[in-house]
Coordinates of C-alpha atoms in Angstrom, one line a residue:
I1 CA -60.5 9.0 16.6
Y2 CA -63.2 8.0 19.1
T3 CA -66.2 10.2 19.0
C4 CA -68.3 9.9 22.2
H5 CA -72.0 10.6 21.8
T6 CA -73.3 10.6 25.3
P7 CA -72.4 11.2 28.9
V8 CA -75.3 8.8 30.1
P9 CA -73.8 5.6 31.6
A10 CA -76.3 3.4 29.7
G11 CA -74.7 4.6 26.5
H12 CA -71.3 3.0 27.4
D13 CA -71.1 -0.8 27.2
Y14 CA -69.3 -3.0 29.7
F15 CA -68.7 -6.8 29.4
D16 CA -67.5 -9.5 31.7
E17 CA -64.1 -10.9 31.0
E18 CA -65.5 -14.4 30.5
L19 CA -68.0 -13.2 27.9
L20 CA -65.3 -11.2 26.1
G21 CA -63.0 -14.2 26.1
K22 CA -65.6 -16.3 24.4
Y23 CA -65.8 -14.0 21.4
L24 CA -62.4 -12.2 21.3
G25 CA -60.1 -14.7 22.9
H26 CA -58.2 -15.1 19.6
I27 CA -57.5 -11.4 19.1
P28 CA -54.5 -10.9 21.5
G29 CA -52.5 -13.7 19.6
R30 CA -53.1 -11.9 16.4
L31 CA -51.8 -8.6 17.9
G32 CA -48.8 -10.3 19.5
I33 CA -49.8 -9.3 23.0
S34 CA -51.0 -11.2 26.1
W35 CA -54.7 -11.6 27.1
H36 CA -53.8 -9.5 30.2
D37 CA -52.5 -6.7 28.1
F38 CA -55.5 -6.8 25.9
I39 CA -58.1 -6.8 28.6
S40 CA -56.2 -4.1 30.5
L41 CA -56.9 -1.7 27.5
G42 CA -60.5 -1.8 28.5
R43 CA -60.1 -1.1 32.2
E44 CA -59.6 2.3 34.0
N45 CA -57.5 0.3 36.5
P46 CA -55.6 -2.3 34.5
E47 CA -54.7 -4.5 37.4
S48 CA -58.3 -4.8 38.7
N49 CA -61.1 -7.1 37.9
E50 CA -63.3 -4.4 36.4
K51 CA -65.6 -5.2 33.5
F52 CA -64.2 -4.4 30.0
S53 CA -65.3 -1.0 28.9
M54 CA -65.7 -0.4 25.2
S55 CA -65.2 3.3 25.8
V56 CA -62.0 2.9 27.8
F57 CA -60.8 0.5 25.1
A58 CA -61.5 3.1 22.4
L59 CA -59.7 5.8 24.4
N60 CA -56.6 3.6 24.8
T61 CA -56.5 2.6 21.1
C62 CA -57.3 5.9 19.4
Q63 CA -55.0 8.8 19.0
E64 CA -57.8 11.4 19.4
A65 CA -61.2 11.6 21.2
N66 CA -64.0 14.1 21.1
G67 CA -67.4 15.0 22.4
V68 CA -70.2 16.3 20.2
S69 CA -70.5 19.8 21.6
L70 CA -68.3 22.2 23.5
L71 CA -70.1 21.5 26.8
H72 CA -70.1 17.7 26.1
G73 CA -66.3 17.9 25.4
R74 CA -65.8 19.3 28.9
V75 CA -68.2 16.7 30.4
S76 CA -66.3 14.0 28.5
Q77 CA -63.0 15.2 30.0
E78 CA -64.4 14.8 33.5
M79 CA -65.9 11.4 32.6
F80 CA -62.7 10.0 31.1
A81 CA -60.3 11.5 33.6
P82 CA -59.8 8.2 35.5
V83 CA -58.2 6.7 32.4
W84 CA -55.3 9.1 32.7
K85 CA -54.8 9.5 36.4
G86 CA -51.7 11.7 36.2
F87 CA -53.6 14.6 34.6
F88 CA -56.4 16.9 35.4
P89 CA -59.6 16.7 33.3
E90 CA -58.9 20.2 31.9
E91 CA -55.6 19.1 30.5
L92 CA -56.9 16.1 28.5
H93 CA -56.6 15.8 24.8
V94 CA -60.4 15.1 24.6
G95 CA -61.8 17.8 22.3
Y96 CA -65.1 18.4 20.6
V97 CA -66.9 19.0 17.4
T98 CA -70.5 20.2 17.8
N99 CA -72.9 18.2 15.7
G100 CA -74.6 19.7 12.7
V101 CA -77.5 18.6 10.5
H102 CA -77.7 18.0 6.7
L103 CA -79.4 21.1 5.5
P104 CA -80.7 19.7 2.1
T105 CA -82.4 16.9 4.1
W106 CA -84.0 18.8 6.9
A107 CA -84.8 22.2 5.4
S108 CA -88.2 22.0 3.8
A109 CA -88.7 22.4 0.1
E110 CA -90.2 25.9 0.5
W111 CA -87.3 27.2 2.5
Q112 CA -84.7 25.7 0.2
E113 CA -86.5 27.4 -2.7
L114 CA -86.4 30.7 -0.9
Y115 CA -82.7 30.3 0.1
T116 CA -81.7 29.5 -3.5
K117 CA -83.7 32.4 -4.9
H118 CA -82.5 35.1 -2.5
F119 CA -79.1 33.7 -1.2
G120 CA -77.8 32.6 -4.6
K121 CA -77.6 29.4 -6.6
D122 CA -74.3 28.6 -4.9
F123 CA -75.9 29.0 -1.5
L124 CA -75.1 25.5 -0.3
K125 CA -71.4 26.1 -0.9
K126 CA -71.6 29.2 1.4
Q127 CA -74.1 27.8 3.9
T128 CA -71.6 28.1 6.9
E129 CA -71.2 31.9 6.4
E130 CA -73.3 34.4 8.4
A131 CA -73.0 36.8 5.5
T132 CA -74.9 34.4 3.3
W133 CA -77.7 34.1 5.8
A134 CA -77.7 37.8 6.5
K135 CA -79.7 38.3 3.3
I136 CA -82.7 37.0 5.2
Q137 CA -82.8 40.3 7.1
Q138 CA -83.7 42.1 3.8
L139 CA -86.7 40.0 2.9
P140 CA -90.2 41.3 3.7
N141 CA -91.6 40.0 6.9
E142 CA -94.7 38.9 5.0
T143 CA -92.6 36.6 2.8
I144 CA -91.0 34.9 5.8
W145 CA -94.4 34.5 7.5
E146 CA -96.2 33.1 4.5
T147 CA -93.4 30.6 3.8
H148 CA -93.6 29.4 7.4
Q149 CA -97.5 29.3 7.5
A150 CA -97.6 27.2 4.3
I151 CA -95.4 24.5 6.0
K152 CA -97.4 24.8 9.2
L153 CA -100.7 24.2 7.4
R154 CA -99.2 21.2 5.7
L155 CA -98.3 19.8 9.1
V156 CA -101.8 20.3 10.3
E157 CA -103.3 18.6 7.3
H158 CA -100.9 15.7 7.7
I159 CA -102.0 15.2 11.3
R160 CA -105.7 15.3 10.3
S161 CA -105.3 12.9 7.4
F162 CA -102.7 10.5 8.7
Y163 CA -104.0 10.2 12.3
G164 CA -107.7 11.0 11.8
E165 CA -108.8 7.6 10.6
K166 CA -106.7 5.8 13.1
W167 CA -108.0 7.9 16.0
L168 CA -111.6 7.5 14.9
H169 CA -111.1 3.8 14.6
N170 CA -109.6 3.4 18.1
S171 CA -111.8 6.0 19.9
G172 CA -114.9 5.1 21.8
D173 CA -116.1 8.7 21.2
P174 CA -115.9 9.7 17.5
E175 CA -117.4 13.1 18.3
T176 CA -114.6 13.9 20.6
T177 CA -112.0 12.7 18.1
V178 CA -113.5 14.9 15.3
S179 CA -113.5 17.8 17.7
I180 CA -109.8 17.3 18.4
L181 CA -108.9 17.0 14.7
E182 CA -110.8 20.1 13.8
G183 CA -109.4 21.9 16.8
I184 CA -105.8 21.7 15.6
N185 CA -105.4 25.3 14.8
P186 CA -102.8 26.6 12.3
N187 CA -103.3 30.1 13.8
A188 CA -102.4 28.9 17.3
L189 CA -98.9 29.0 18.7
L190 CA -97.8 25.5 18.0
I191 CA -95.0 24.1 20.3
G192 CA -93.3 20.8 19.3
F193 CA -91.5 18.3 21.4
G194 CA -90.2 15.2 19.7
R195 CA -87.4 12.8 20.7
R196 CA -86.4 9.5 22.2
F197 CA -88.2 9.3 25.5
A198 CA -85.2 8.7 27.8
T199 CA -86.0 10.0 31.3
Y200 CA -83.1 12.5 31.3
K201 CA -84.8 14.4 28.5
R202 CA -87.6 15.3 31.0
A203 CA -90.6 15.2 28.7
H204 CA -92.7 15.5 31.8
L205 CA -91.4 18.9 32.7
L206 CA -94.3 20.8 31.1
F207 CA -96.8 19.0 33.3
T208 CA -95.3 20.0 36.7
D209 CA -98.1 22.5 37.3
L210 CA -101.3 21.5 35.5
E211 CA -103.3 24.4 36.7
R212 CA -100.9 26.9 35.3
L213 CA -100.6 24.9 32.1
E214 CA -104.4 24.8 31.8
R215 CA -104.5 28.6 31.9
I216 CA -101.9 28.9 29.1
V217 CA -103.5 26.5 26.7
N218 CA -107.1 27.6 27.3
N219 CA -106.7 31.4 26.8
P220 CA -109.3 32.0 24.1
K221 CA -107.5 35.2 23.0
Y222 CA -104.1 33.6 22.6
P223 CA -104.5 29.9 21.6
V224 CA -101.5 27.6 22.4
Q225 CA -101.2 24.0 21.5
F226 CA -98.5 21.4 22.2
L227 CA -97.6 18.5 19.9
F228 CA -95.6 15.6 21.5
T229 CA -94.1 12.6 19.8
G230 CA -91.4 10.1 20.4
K231 CA -90.5 6.5 21.2
A232 CA -88.9 4.8 24.2
H233 CA -86.5 2.0 24.1
P234 CA -88.2 -1.4 24.7
A235 CA -86.2 -1.9 27.8
D236 CA -86.7 1.6 29.2
G237 CA -89.7 1.3 31.5
G238 CA -89.2 4.9 32.7
G239 CA -89.4 6.3 29.2
Q240 CA -92.5 4.2 28.4
G241 CA -94.0 5.5 31.7
L242 CA -93.5 9.1 30.5
I243 CA -95.3 8.5 27.3
K244 CA -98.2 6.9 29.2
H245 CA -98.3 9.9 31.6
I246 CA -98.5 12.4 28.7
L247 CA -101.2 10.4 27.0
E248 CA -103.3 10.3 30.2
I249 CA -102.9 14.1 30.6
S250 CA -103.8 14.7 26.9
R251 CA -107.1 12.9 27.5
L252 CA -108.2 15.1 30.4
P253 CA -111.1 17.4 29.4
Q254 CA -109.2 20.6 30.0
F255 CA -106.3 19.4 27.7
L256 CA -108.3 17.7 24.9
G257 CA -107.0 19.0 21.6
K258 CA -104.5 21.3 23.4
I259 CA -101.9 18.6 24.3
I260 CA -101.7 16.1 21.4
F261 CA -99.5 13.0 21.3
L262 CA -98.5 11.8 17.8
E263 CA -97.7 8.0 17.6
N264 CA -95.4 6.3 15.2
Y265 CA -92.5 8.8 15.4
D266 CA -90.2 8.4 12.4
M267 CA -88.1 10.5 10.1
R268 CA -91.2 11.4 7.9
L269 CA -93.1 12.8 10.9
A270 CA -90.0 14.4 12.3
S271 CA -89.3 16.3 9.1
K272 CA -92.9 17.7 9.1
L273 CA -93.0 18.5 12.8
I274 CA -89.6 20.3 13.1
A275 CA -90.5 22.5 10.1
G276 CA -94.2 23.1 10.9
V277 CA -94.3 24.1 14.5
D278 CA -93.5 27.7 15.7
I279 CA -91.3 26.6 18.6
W280 CA -89.2 23.6 19.2
M281 CA -88.9 22.8 22.9
N282 CA -86.1 20.8 24.6
T283 CA -85.8 20.3 28.3
P284 CA -82.9 17.9 29.1
T285 CA -81.4 17.4 32.6
R286 CA -78.2 19.4 32.4
P287 CA -75.5 18.4 31.4
L288 CA -76.8 15.1 30.0
E289 CA -77.7 16.4 26.5
A290 CA -74.5 15.6 24.6
S291 CA -75.6 17.7 21.6
G292 CA -79.1 17.2 20.3
T293 CA -79.9 17.8 16.7
S294 CA -83.7 18.2 16.5
G295 CA -83.4 21.9 17.5
E296 CA -80.7 22.4 14.8
K297 CA -83.1 20.9 12.2
A298 CA -85.8 23.3 13.4
E299 CA -83.2 26.1 12.9
M300 CA -83.0 25.3 9.2
N301 CA -86.7 26.1 8.9
G302 CA -86.9 29.3 10.9
V303 CA -88.5 27.5 13.8
L304 CA -87.4 29.1 17.2
N305 CA -85.9 27.1 20.0
L306 CA -86.9 27.1 23.7
S307 CA -84.3 25.0 25.5
V308 CA -82.1 24.4 28.4
L309 CA -78.5 25.8 27.8
D310 CA -77.2 22.3 27.3
G311 CA -75.7 20.4 24.3
W312 CA -75.6 22.5 21.1
W313 CA -77.9 25.2 22.5
Y314 CA -75.3 26.1 25.1
E315 CA -73.2 27.4 22.2
G316 CA -76.1 28.3 19.8
Y317 CA -78.3 30.5 21.9
R318 CA -78.4 34.2 20.9
K319 CA -80.5 36.7 22.7
G320 CA -83.3 37.9 20.5
A321 CA -83.1 34.7 18.4
G322 CA -84.8 32.1 20.8
W323 CA -85.2 31.4 24.5
A324 CA -83.0 29.6 27.0
L325 CA -83.1 28.2 30.5
T326 CA -79.8 28.7 32.3
D327 CA -77.1 26.0 32.3
K328 CA -76.6 26.5 36.1
R329 CA -78.1 24.2 38.6
T330 CA -79.8 25.8 41.5
F331 CA -80.8 22.7 43.4
A332 CA -78.9 19.4 44.0
D333 CA -82.3 17.8 44.4
Q334 CA -83.4 17.0 40.9
S335 CA -87.1 17.2 41.7
L336 CA -86.7 20.8 43.0
Q337 CA -84.7 21.7 39.9
D338 CA -87.4 20.2 37.7
K339 CA -90.0 22.5 39.5
L340 CA -87.8 25.5 39.0
D341 CA -87.2 24.8 35.4
A342 CA -90.9 24.2 34.8
T343 CA -91.7 27.6 36.4
T344 CA -89.2 29.2 34.2
I345 CA -90.8 27.7 31.1
Y346 CA -94.3 28.9 32.2
D347 CA -92.9 32.4 32.9
L348 CA -91.3 32.6 29.5
L349 CA -94.5 31.4 27.8
E350 CA -96.7 33.8 29.7
K351 CA -94.5 36.9 29.8
E352 CA -92.5 36.8 26.6
I353 CA -93.2 34.1 24.0
V354 CA -97.1 34.1 23.8
P355 CA -97.3 38.0 23.9
L356 CA -94.7 38.3 21.2
Y357 CA -96.4 35.8 18.9
F358 CA -99.7 37.5 19.1
Q359 CA -98.5 41.1 19.0
R360 CA -100.1 41.5 15.6
D361 CA -100.9 45.2 15.4
G362 CA -103.7 44.6 12.9
K363 CA -101.5 42.3 10.7
P364 CA -101.8 38.5 10.2
Y365 CA -98.4 38.1 11.8
S366 CA -96.2 39.6 14.5
D367 CA -93.3 41.7 13.2
G368 CA -91.4 41.0 16.4
W369 CA -91.8 37.3 16.0
V370 CA -90.7 37.3 12.4
Q371 CA -87.7 39.4 13.3
T372 CA -86.8 36.8 15.9
M373 CA -87.0 34.2 13.2
K374 CA -84.7 36.2 11.0
N375 CA -82.2 36.6 13.8
S376 CA -82.3 32.9 14.4
M377 CA -81.6 32.1 10.8
N378 CA -79.0 34.8 10.4
F379 CA -76.9 34.2 13.5
I380 CA -77.5 30.6 14.5
A381 CA -78.4 28.4 11.5
P382 CA -75.1 28.8 9.6
H383 CA -73.1 27.4 12.5
Y384 CA -75.1 24.2 12.9
T385 CA -75.0 22.6 9.5
M386 CA -73.3 19.3 8.6
R387 CA -71.0 21.2 6.3
R388 CA -69.6 23.2 9.3
M389 CA -69.3 20.0 11.3
M390 CA -67.3 18.3 8.6
D391 CA -65.1 21.3 8.2
D392 CA -64.4 21.1 12.0
Y393 CA -63.6 17.4 11.9
Y394 CA -61.1 17.9 9.1
E395 CA -59.5 20.9 10.7
R396 CA -59.3 19.6 14.2
F397 CA -58.8 15.9 13.7
Y398 CA -58.9 14.2 10.3
T399 CA -56.1 16.2 8.6
K400 CA -53.9 15.8 11.7
L401 CA -54.5 12.1 11.8
A402 CA -53.9 11.6 8.1
E403 CA -50.6 13.5 8.2
R404 CA -49.3 11.7 11.2
S405 CA -50.4 8.3 9.8
A406 CA -48.4 9.0 6.6
R407 CA -45.4 10.0 8.6
L408 CA -45.5 7.0 10.9
H409 CA -45.9 4.5 8.0
A410 CA -43.2 6.1 5.7
D411 CA -39.9 4.2 5.2
S412 CA -41.4 0.8 6.2
N413 CA -42.9 2.2 9.4
R414 CA -39.5 3.5 10.6
I415 CA -40.9 6.2 13.0
A416 CA -43.6 3.9 14.3
R417 CA -41.0 1.2 15.1
E418 CA -38.6 3.7 16.8
L419 CA -41.5 5.1 18.9
T420 CA -42.6 1.7 19.9
E421 CA -39.1 0.7 21.0
W422 CA -38.7 4.0 22.9
K423 CA -42.0 3.4 24.8
R424 CA -40.9 -0.1 25.7
S425 CA -37.5 0.9 27.0
T426 CA -38.9 3.9 28.8
A427 CA -41.6 1.9 30.6
E428 CA -39.1 -0.7 31.7
A429 CA -36.7 1.9 33.1
W430 CA -39.2 4.3 34.5
D431 CA -39.2 3.0 38.1
S432 CA -35.4 3.2 38.2
M433 CA -35.6 7.0 38.3
Q434 CA -35.1 8.4 41.8
V435 CA -35.8 11.9 43.3
V436 CA -32.5 12.9 45.0
S437 CA -33.7 16.2 46.4
V438 CA -36.3 19.0 46.1
E439 CA -35.5 22.5 47.2
C440 CA -38.0 25.4 47.5
S441 CA -37.6 29.0 48.6
E442 CA -40.4 30.5 50.6
S443 CA -41.0 27.2 52.2
A444 CA -43.6 28.7 54.6
A445 CA -45.6 29.8 51.6
Y446 CA -45.5 26.2 50.3
I447 CA -46.6 24.8 53.5
S448 CA -49.6 27.2 53.9
N449 CA -50.3 27.2 50.1
E450 CA -50.6 31.0 50.3
R451 CA -49.1 33.0 47.4
H452 CA -48.4 36.7 47.3
T453 CA -47.9 38.8 44.2
G454 CA -44.2 39.7 43.6
D455 CA -42.8 36.9 45.8
E456 CA -39.6 35.7 44.3
E457 CA -39.6 31.9 44.3
T458 CA -37.1 29.1 43.3
V459 CA -37.8 25.5 42.8
R460 CA -34.9 23.1 42.3
L461 CA -35.2 19.3 41.6
V462 CA -32.3 16.8 41.5
L463 CA -33.0 13.4 39.8
D464 CA -31.0 10.3 39.4
K465 CA -32.5 8.8 36.2
G466 CA -31.0 5.3 36.8
A467 CA -31.4 3.3 33.6
L468 CA -33.8 5.8 32.1
T469 CA -32.5 7.4 28.9
S470 CA -35.6 9.3 27.9
D471 CA -35.7 13.1 27.8
L472 CA -38.0 14.5 30.5
E473 CA -40.4 17.3 31.0
V474 CA -40.5 18.7 34.6
E475 CA -43.1 21.2 35.5
L476 CA -44.5 23.0 38.5
V477 CA -48.3 22.5 38.6
D478 CA -50.8 24.8 40.5
A479 CA -54.2 23.5 41.5
R480 CA -57.1 24.8 43.6
E481 CA -59.9 23.1 45.4
D482 CA -63.4 23.8 44.0
A483 CA -66.6 24.1 46.1
Q484 CA -66.9 20.3 46.1
G485 CA -63.4 19.8 47.4
R486 CA -62.0 18.5 44.1
L487 CA -58.6 19.7 42.9
R488 CA -58.8 21.8 39.7
F489 CA -56.0 22.6 37.4
V490 CA -54.9 26.2 37.4
A491 CA -51.5 26.4 35.6
K492 CA -48.2 24.7 34.9
T493 CA -44.7 26.2 34.4
A494 CA -41.8 24.2 33.0
L495 CA -38.5 23.8 34.9
T496 CA -35.3 24.1 32.9
L497 CA -32.6 21.4 32.8
V498 CA -29.6 23.3 34.2
E499 CA -27.1 20.5 34.9
R500 CA -26.4 17.0 33.7
N501 CA -23.8 14.6 35.2
G502 CA -24.1 11.0 34.1
S503 CA -27.5 9.8 35.2
R504 CA -28.0 12.8 37.5
E505 CA -30.0 15.8 36.2
V506 CA -30.8 19.1 37.9
Y507 CA -34.0 21.1 37.0
E508 CA -34.7 24.6 38.2
L509 CA -37.3 27.3 38.0
R510 CA -36.9 30.9 39.2
F511 CA -39.9 33.2 39.0
K512 CA -41.9 36.1 40.5
Q513 CA -45.4 35.1 41.8
A514 CA -48.0 36.8 39.6
R515 CA -51.0 35.0 40.8
P516 CA -52.0 35.6 44.4
G517 CA -54.2 33.3 46.4
H518 CA -54.2 29.8 47.9
Y519 CA -53.0 27.0 45.7
K520 CA -51.7 23.5 46.1
R521 CA -48.5 22.9 44.2
A522 CA -46.5 19.9 43.2
L523 CA -43.9 18.9 40.6
R524 CA -44.8 16.6 37.7
I525 CA -42.3 14.5 35.7
L526 CA -43.2 13.1 32.3
P527 CA -41.2 11.3 29.5
S528 CA -40.8 13.4 26.4
H529 CA -40.5 12.4 22.7
P530 CA -41.1 14.6 19.6
E531 CA -43.3 12.0 18.0
L532 CA -45.9 11.7 20.8
P533 CA -49.2 13.3 19.5
H534 CA -50.1 14.3 23.0
R535 CA -49.1 13.5 26.6
M536 CA -52.0 11.1 27.2
D537 CA -50.6 8.9 24.4
F538 CA -47.9 7.6 26.8
A539 CA -49.2 8.5 30.2
L540 CA -46.3 7.8 32.5
V541 CA -46.3 10.4 35.2
R542 CA -44.4 10.9 38.4
W543 CA -45.7 13.4 41.0
V544 CA -43.2 14.9 43.5
A545 CA -44.5 16.7 46.6
L546 CA -43.0 20.1 47.6
Q547 CA -42.0 20.4 51.2

């Protein structure tokens, strides 16, 4: 199985053939294949001079493939469609398993103690069940709040102690530094943002309208503070520029102590930050966030998410358990989309998030806020643990792979050898197959691509298979153009083998049209074998136009 972790081009390695030959030139001989056959496994177009793609090679040498969230699975189908040109992206075997996080690692000690006490000592065995987490709803709001505040206070103390001396040492103005350290307020709404500073993660989004941001963070009645942290790849100048930009803004007088950047981002800081803030913010460029796990880690600690509906949050968001920016793009121009998303964030903060957090009604906490925390833990957290992720991998992929591997290797690899020989003979004879005739009723409808409900239609295909002995699948495929003019798969219907005479075969389909509208239609022919795990495993395809 090949698990793809990113749709970002920089995450997929390509190598020149000369460089590949220097290090892997001996491999084809060991495999019993030619250098051309080997290098072709890493090219979308095997007869071209394309660079060798590690991802394409993985797709061509693995039975299964998956993305790391539902949305990323769909994006991966689009991204990998050129590898299997006879199929639409929607048909590909590329699946998904949404990432999860290891709860015992990322849930703070205080929360784990609470979970064990109130959910039961066998809580970890039942961590993927909503019914287990539903017990959080019965706990007093005060208990939830005090647990969170204890962790939040520890984060504040860590920042003061760990960064205080360093900031004082590097600062030309100790008085300002002391003011910042003392100004970190455990009673403020703390919003965290921590990740690798790749440009698509849009760490700059919050700073699109500095005047509006200034009003939010300098409201004396409702204090709000932002904690940023992260690192950029040494070769990523854009990411490094974002960090520099945030640091410069954090040093402006109006943002001193309100926008704080924490250096030396590592697992130790991450564990404190994701558990100690009130909100975890994520603002990726849709749909480039394959999954993202920092928000899932926050979930395990009752921290609420404010994120674009991308990656795991596309599936995870529940109304009343966090906040979301739509997954839909309004503007093709990314700069305009950034401004719109920034405005949405400001609106959410001013109109929903900040008022809810400070709606105390004479208490030290907001009942509405704590209820949102409970909803988040009850309805979201159980679905994003490592345990659930592993269950999915076993159910969707690992068990299937193990069973097929055992079957192929049984009896001295008998089935594997038979399948290999079938593929070889089928590939050699494939081009000898000829289309004798295609007959369609309602020919006017086929020419105009217009379908009417209730129309009775017949499609008849006559083939001369020549030297080809393989069984075939013949199907009528409907497709429709989307707004960008790309053909999108709609449906397929199998034709039935109704006559066989030597190498000549006749396939037929009679049906009543049940789906009105404008479609493009064609026939597709594929070789068939019961031991193929899926169609892309042997992607010989012949398309036949309907006239």
